Every structure is written in C-alpha cells, then in structure tokens.
Short mmCIF file of C-alpha atoms in Angstrom, two decimals:
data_model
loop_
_atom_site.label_atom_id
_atom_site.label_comp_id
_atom_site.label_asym_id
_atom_site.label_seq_id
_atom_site.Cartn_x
_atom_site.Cartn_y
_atom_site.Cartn_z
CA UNK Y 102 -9.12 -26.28 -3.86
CA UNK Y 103 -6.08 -23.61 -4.38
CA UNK Y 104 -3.14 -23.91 -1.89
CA UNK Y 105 -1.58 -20.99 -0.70
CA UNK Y 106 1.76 -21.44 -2.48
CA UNK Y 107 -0.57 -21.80 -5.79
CA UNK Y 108 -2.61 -18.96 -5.19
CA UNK Y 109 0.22 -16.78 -4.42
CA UNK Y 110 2.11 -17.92 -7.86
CA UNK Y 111 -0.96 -16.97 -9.69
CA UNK Y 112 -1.42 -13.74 -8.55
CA UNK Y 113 2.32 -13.13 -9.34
CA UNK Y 114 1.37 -14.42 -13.03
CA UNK Y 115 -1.37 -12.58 -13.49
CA UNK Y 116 0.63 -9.32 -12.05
CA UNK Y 117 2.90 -9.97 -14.53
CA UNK Y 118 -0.43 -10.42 -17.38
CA UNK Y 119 -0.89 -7.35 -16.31
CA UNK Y 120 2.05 -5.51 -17.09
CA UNK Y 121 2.27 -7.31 -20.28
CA UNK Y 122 4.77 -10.62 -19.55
CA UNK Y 123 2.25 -13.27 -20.54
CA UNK Y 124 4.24 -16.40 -21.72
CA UNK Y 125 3.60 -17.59 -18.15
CA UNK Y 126 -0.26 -17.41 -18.06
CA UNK Y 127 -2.59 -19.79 -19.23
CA UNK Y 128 -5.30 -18.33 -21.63
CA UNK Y 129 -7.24 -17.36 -19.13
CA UNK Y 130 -7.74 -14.42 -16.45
CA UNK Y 131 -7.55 -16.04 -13.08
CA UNK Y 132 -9.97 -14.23 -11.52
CA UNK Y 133 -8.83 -15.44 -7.48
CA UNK Y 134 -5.28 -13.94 -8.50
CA UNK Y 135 -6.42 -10.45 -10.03
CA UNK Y 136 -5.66 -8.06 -7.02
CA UNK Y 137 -3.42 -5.81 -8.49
CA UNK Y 138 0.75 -5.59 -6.68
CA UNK Y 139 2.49 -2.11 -6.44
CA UNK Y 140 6.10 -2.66 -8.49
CA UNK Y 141 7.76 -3.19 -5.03
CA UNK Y 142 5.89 -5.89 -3.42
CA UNK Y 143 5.47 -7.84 -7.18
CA UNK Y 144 9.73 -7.63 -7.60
CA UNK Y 145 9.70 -8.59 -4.02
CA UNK Y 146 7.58 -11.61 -4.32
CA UNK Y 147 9.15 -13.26 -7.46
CA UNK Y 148 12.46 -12.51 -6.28
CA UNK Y 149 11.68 -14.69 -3.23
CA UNK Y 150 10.30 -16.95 -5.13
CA UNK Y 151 11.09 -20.85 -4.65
CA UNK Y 152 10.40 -20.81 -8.80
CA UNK Y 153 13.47 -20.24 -11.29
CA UNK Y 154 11.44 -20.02 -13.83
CA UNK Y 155 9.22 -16.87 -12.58
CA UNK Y 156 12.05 -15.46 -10.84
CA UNK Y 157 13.35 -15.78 -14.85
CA UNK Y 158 9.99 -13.52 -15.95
CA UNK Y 159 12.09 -10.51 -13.56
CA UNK Y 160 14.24 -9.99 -16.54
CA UNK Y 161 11.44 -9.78 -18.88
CA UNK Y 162 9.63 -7.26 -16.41
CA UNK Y 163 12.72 -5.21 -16.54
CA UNK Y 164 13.04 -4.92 -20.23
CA UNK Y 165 9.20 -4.40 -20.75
CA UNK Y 166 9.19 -1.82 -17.90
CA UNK Y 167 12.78 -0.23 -17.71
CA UNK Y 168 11.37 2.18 -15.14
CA UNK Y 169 10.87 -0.31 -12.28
CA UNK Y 170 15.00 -0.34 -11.87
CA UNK Y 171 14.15 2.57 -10.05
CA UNK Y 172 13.48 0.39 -6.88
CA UNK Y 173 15.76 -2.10 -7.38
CA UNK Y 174 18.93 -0.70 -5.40
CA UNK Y 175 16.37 -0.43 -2.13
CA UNK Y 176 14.34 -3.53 -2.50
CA UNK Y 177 17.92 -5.71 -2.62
CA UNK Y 178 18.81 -3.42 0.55
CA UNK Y 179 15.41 -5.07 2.22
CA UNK Y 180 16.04 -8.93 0.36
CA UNK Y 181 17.75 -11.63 2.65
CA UNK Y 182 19.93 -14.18 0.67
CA UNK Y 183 19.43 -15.96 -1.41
CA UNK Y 184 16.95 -13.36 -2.86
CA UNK Y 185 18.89 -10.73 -2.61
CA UNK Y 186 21.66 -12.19 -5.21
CA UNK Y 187 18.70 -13.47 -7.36
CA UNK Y 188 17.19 -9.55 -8.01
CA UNK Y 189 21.01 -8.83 -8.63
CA UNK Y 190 21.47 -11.26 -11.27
CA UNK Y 191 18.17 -11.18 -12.96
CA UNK Y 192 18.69 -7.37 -12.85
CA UNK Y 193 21.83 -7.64 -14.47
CA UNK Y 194 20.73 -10.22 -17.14
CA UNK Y 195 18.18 -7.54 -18.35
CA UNK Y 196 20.90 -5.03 -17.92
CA UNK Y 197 22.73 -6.89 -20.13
CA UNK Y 198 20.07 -8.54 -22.41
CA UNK Y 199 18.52 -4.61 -23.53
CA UNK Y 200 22.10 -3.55 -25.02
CA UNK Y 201 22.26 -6.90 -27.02
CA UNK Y 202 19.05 -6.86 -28.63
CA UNK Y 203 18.46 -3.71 -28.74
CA UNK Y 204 17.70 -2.89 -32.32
CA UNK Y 205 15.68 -5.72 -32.47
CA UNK Y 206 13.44 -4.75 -29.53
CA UNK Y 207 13.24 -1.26 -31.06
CA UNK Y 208 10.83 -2.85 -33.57
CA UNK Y 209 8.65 -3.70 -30.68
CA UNK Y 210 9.19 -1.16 -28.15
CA UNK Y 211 9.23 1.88 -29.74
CA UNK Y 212 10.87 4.41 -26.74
CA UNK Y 213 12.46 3.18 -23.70
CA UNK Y 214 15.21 4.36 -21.63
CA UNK Y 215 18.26 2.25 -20.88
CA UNK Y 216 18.37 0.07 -17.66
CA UNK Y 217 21.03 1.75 -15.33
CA UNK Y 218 24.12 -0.19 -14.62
CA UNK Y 219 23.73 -0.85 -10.74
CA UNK Y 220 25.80 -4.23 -10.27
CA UNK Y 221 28.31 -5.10 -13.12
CA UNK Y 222 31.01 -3.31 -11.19
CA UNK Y 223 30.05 -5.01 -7.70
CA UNK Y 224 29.94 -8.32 -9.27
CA UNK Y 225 32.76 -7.82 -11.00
CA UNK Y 226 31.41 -8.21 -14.33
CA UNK Y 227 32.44 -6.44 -17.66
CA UNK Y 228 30.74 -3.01 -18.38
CA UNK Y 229 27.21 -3.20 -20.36
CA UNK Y 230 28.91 -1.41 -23.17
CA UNK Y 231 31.11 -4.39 -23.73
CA UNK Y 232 30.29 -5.64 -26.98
CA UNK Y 233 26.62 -4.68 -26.76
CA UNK Y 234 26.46 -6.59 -23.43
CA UNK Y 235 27.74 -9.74 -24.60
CA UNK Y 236 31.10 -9.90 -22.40
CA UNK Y 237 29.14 -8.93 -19.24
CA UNK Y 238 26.03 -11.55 -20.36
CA UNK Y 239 28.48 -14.29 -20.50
CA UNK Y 240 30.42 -13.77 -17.90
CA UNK Y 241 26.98 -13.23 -15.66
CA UNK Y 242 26.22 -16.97 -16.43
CA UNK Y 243 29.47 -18.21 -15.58
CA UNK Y 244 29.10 -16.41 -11.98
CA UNK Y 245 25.43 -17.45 -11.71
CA UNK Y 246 26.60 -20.83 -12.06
CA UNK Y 247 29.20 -20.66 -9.53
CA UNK Y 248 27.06 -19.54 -7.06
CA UNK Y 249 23.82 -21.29 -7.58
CA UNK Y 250 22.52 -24.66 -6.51
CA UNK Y 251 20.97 -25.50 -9.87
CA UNK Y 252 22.89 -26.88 -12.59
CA UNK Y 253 21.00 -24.92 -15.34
CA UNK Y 254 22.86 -23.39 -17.79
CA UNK Y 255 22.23 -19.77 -17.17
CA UNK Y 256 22.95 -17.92 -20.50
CA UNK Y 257 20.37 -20.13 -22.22
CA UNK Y 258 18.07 -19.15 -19.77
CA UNK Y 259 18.27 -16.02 -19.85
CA UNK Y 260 18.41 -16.24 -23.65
CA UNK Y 261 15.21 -18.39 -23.50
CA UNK Y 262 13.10 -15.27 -21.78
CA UNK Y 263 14.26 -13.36 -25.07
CA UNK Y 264 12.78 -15.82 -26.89
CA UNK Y 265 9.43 -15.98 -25.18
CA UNK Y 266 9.70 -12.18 -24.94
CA UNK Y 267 10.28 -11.70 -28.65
CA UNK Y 268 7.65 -14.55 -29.44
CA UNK Y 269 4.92 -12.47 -27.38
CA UNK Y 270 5.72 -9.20 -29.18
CA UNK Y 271 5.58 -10.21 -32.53
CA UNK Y 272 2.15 -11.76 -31.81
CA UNK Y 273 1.35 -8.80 -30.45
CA UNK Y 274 2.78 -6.55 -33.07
CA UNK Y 275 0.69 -8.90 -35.84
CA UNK Y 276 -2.88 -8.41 -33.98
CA UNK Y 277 -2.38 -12.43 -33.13
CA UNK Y 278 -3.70 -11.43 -30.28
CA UNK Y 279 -4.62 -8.09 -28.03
CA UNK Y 280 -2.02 -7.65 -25.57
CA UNK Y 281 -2.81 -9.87 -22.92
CA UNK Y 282 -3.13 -7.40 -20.11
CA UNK Y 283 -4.64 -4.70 -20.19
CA UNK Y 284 -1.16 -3.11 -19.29
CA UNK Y 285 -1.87 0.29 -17.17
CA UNK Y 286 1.41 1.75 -15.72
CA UNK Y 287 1.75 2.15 -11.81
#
C-alpha cells in the first residue's frame, strides 16, 4: 500500500514525465499518479516539497518550459517560508543556468525565450548578463548556503540537474528513447 506522502511525490514525478523532466521517474508510467496538475498547483507542490531533490527538478521545469515564469512572481506572493525562498532560488538557478549553457541547449531546444530576471536584484545577486550567468550562479550558491539548513553544496547541485537535463536530451535527440512524456503544453 501507497502512503499519502508517496502518492503525492509520484504524481509530482509523473507531472513532471509529462512535461518532459524524466530523470526522476522510474521506467514506468505510474498509473495511481497520472492525473494531470495545471502549471500553478505542480510549481506549488514541489516548491513545498519536504524533497531537495524534486524541488531541484523546478529548475529543470523552468529551462524545459521557460513560459511557466509567467506565474512565478504570484505563486511566491501565495508561498509561506520556507517555500517561498525555495521557488526564488530554484527560479533564479534556471535564470542563471539558461544564459550559461545556452549554446549548448540550443542543440536541444531549438526556440525558447529567455527566463525573465525577477529576483537577482532582490537577492542581491549579480545581473544574468554577468559573464553568461556565471557571477550571479555562484554567488546564488553562496546565498543558498547561507540561508539553508542543508549543508549541500548548491552550485553542484544545480550543476548536477544540467547534467541529468543534458543526459535526457541527448538520449532523446539520438532516438535512445521517445521522449518520455508525451509532453502536451498547458
């Protein structure tokens, strides 16, 4: 038997299957977690989130769906702490993380608009443009750190959902296997 905190992580992984973020599924369709989220209530969910690692995948979901940031500034307006700071910072990871790799995720992802800069200034962080967001990614880790309870080091987290992020689209981009949701926008 599924426990409620289980159930509810798989539907947020197979959300996430859905719109394409997949290094967190198992090869399987979990067919108890299928009912589909609306953007708002999935970013909701994973930002309050007890998980680091799935509130990790919102940075992924960002960069694989740029237009989602469109609900960002009022779903942090509805977020209690710690949450709140979490879509912030996982926001402004992918913020940061699109301008650095961006020629390589051109390869994969043909046309997609730039994440607008919502919290660099707020946070007091160095401007996107920086170096191709390397400045503001750095400095992002050194405030997640100082504010978190985890002693993770940030940066190589948030480099390590590029990794799994490029890893997926190259399979995907060599036919290693169909995309792993059958992605539909909403």
């Amino acid at each position: 038997m599924v426990n409620a905190t289980e159930n509810d992580r798989n539907q947020i992984v197979e959300n996430l299957r859905i719109l394409g973020i997949c290094y967190l599924a198992s090869g399987e369709m979990n067919k108890e977690a299928r009912n589909r989220l609306s953007p708002r209530v999935l970013i909701k969910r994973i930002a309050e989130d007890s998980d680091p690692r799935l509130r990790l995948a919102l940075i992924a979901l960002f960069i694989r769906h740029p237009q989602h940031s469109t609900i960002v500034s009022d779903l942090v307006g509805q977020l209690n702490e710690p949450a709140r700071t979490e879509l912030k910072t996982f926001y402004t990871a992918a913020v940061y993380l699109q301008r650095f790799w961006m020629p390589r995720l051109k390869l994969y992802i043909k046309d997609f608009p730039l994440l607008p800069d919502l919290y660099s200034q707020e946070l007091s962080l160095p401007k996107p443009e920086d170096r191709h967001g390397k400045n503001g990614l750095y400095a992002l880790a050194d405030w997640h750190a100082s504010r978190s309870p985890y002693h993770f080091n940030w940066r190589a987290s948030y480099l390590k959902v590029m990794d799994l992020l490029f890893a997926q689209l190259r399979m995907e981009n060599n036919y290693e296997f169909s995309r792993c949701g059958e992605s539909q926008p909403y």
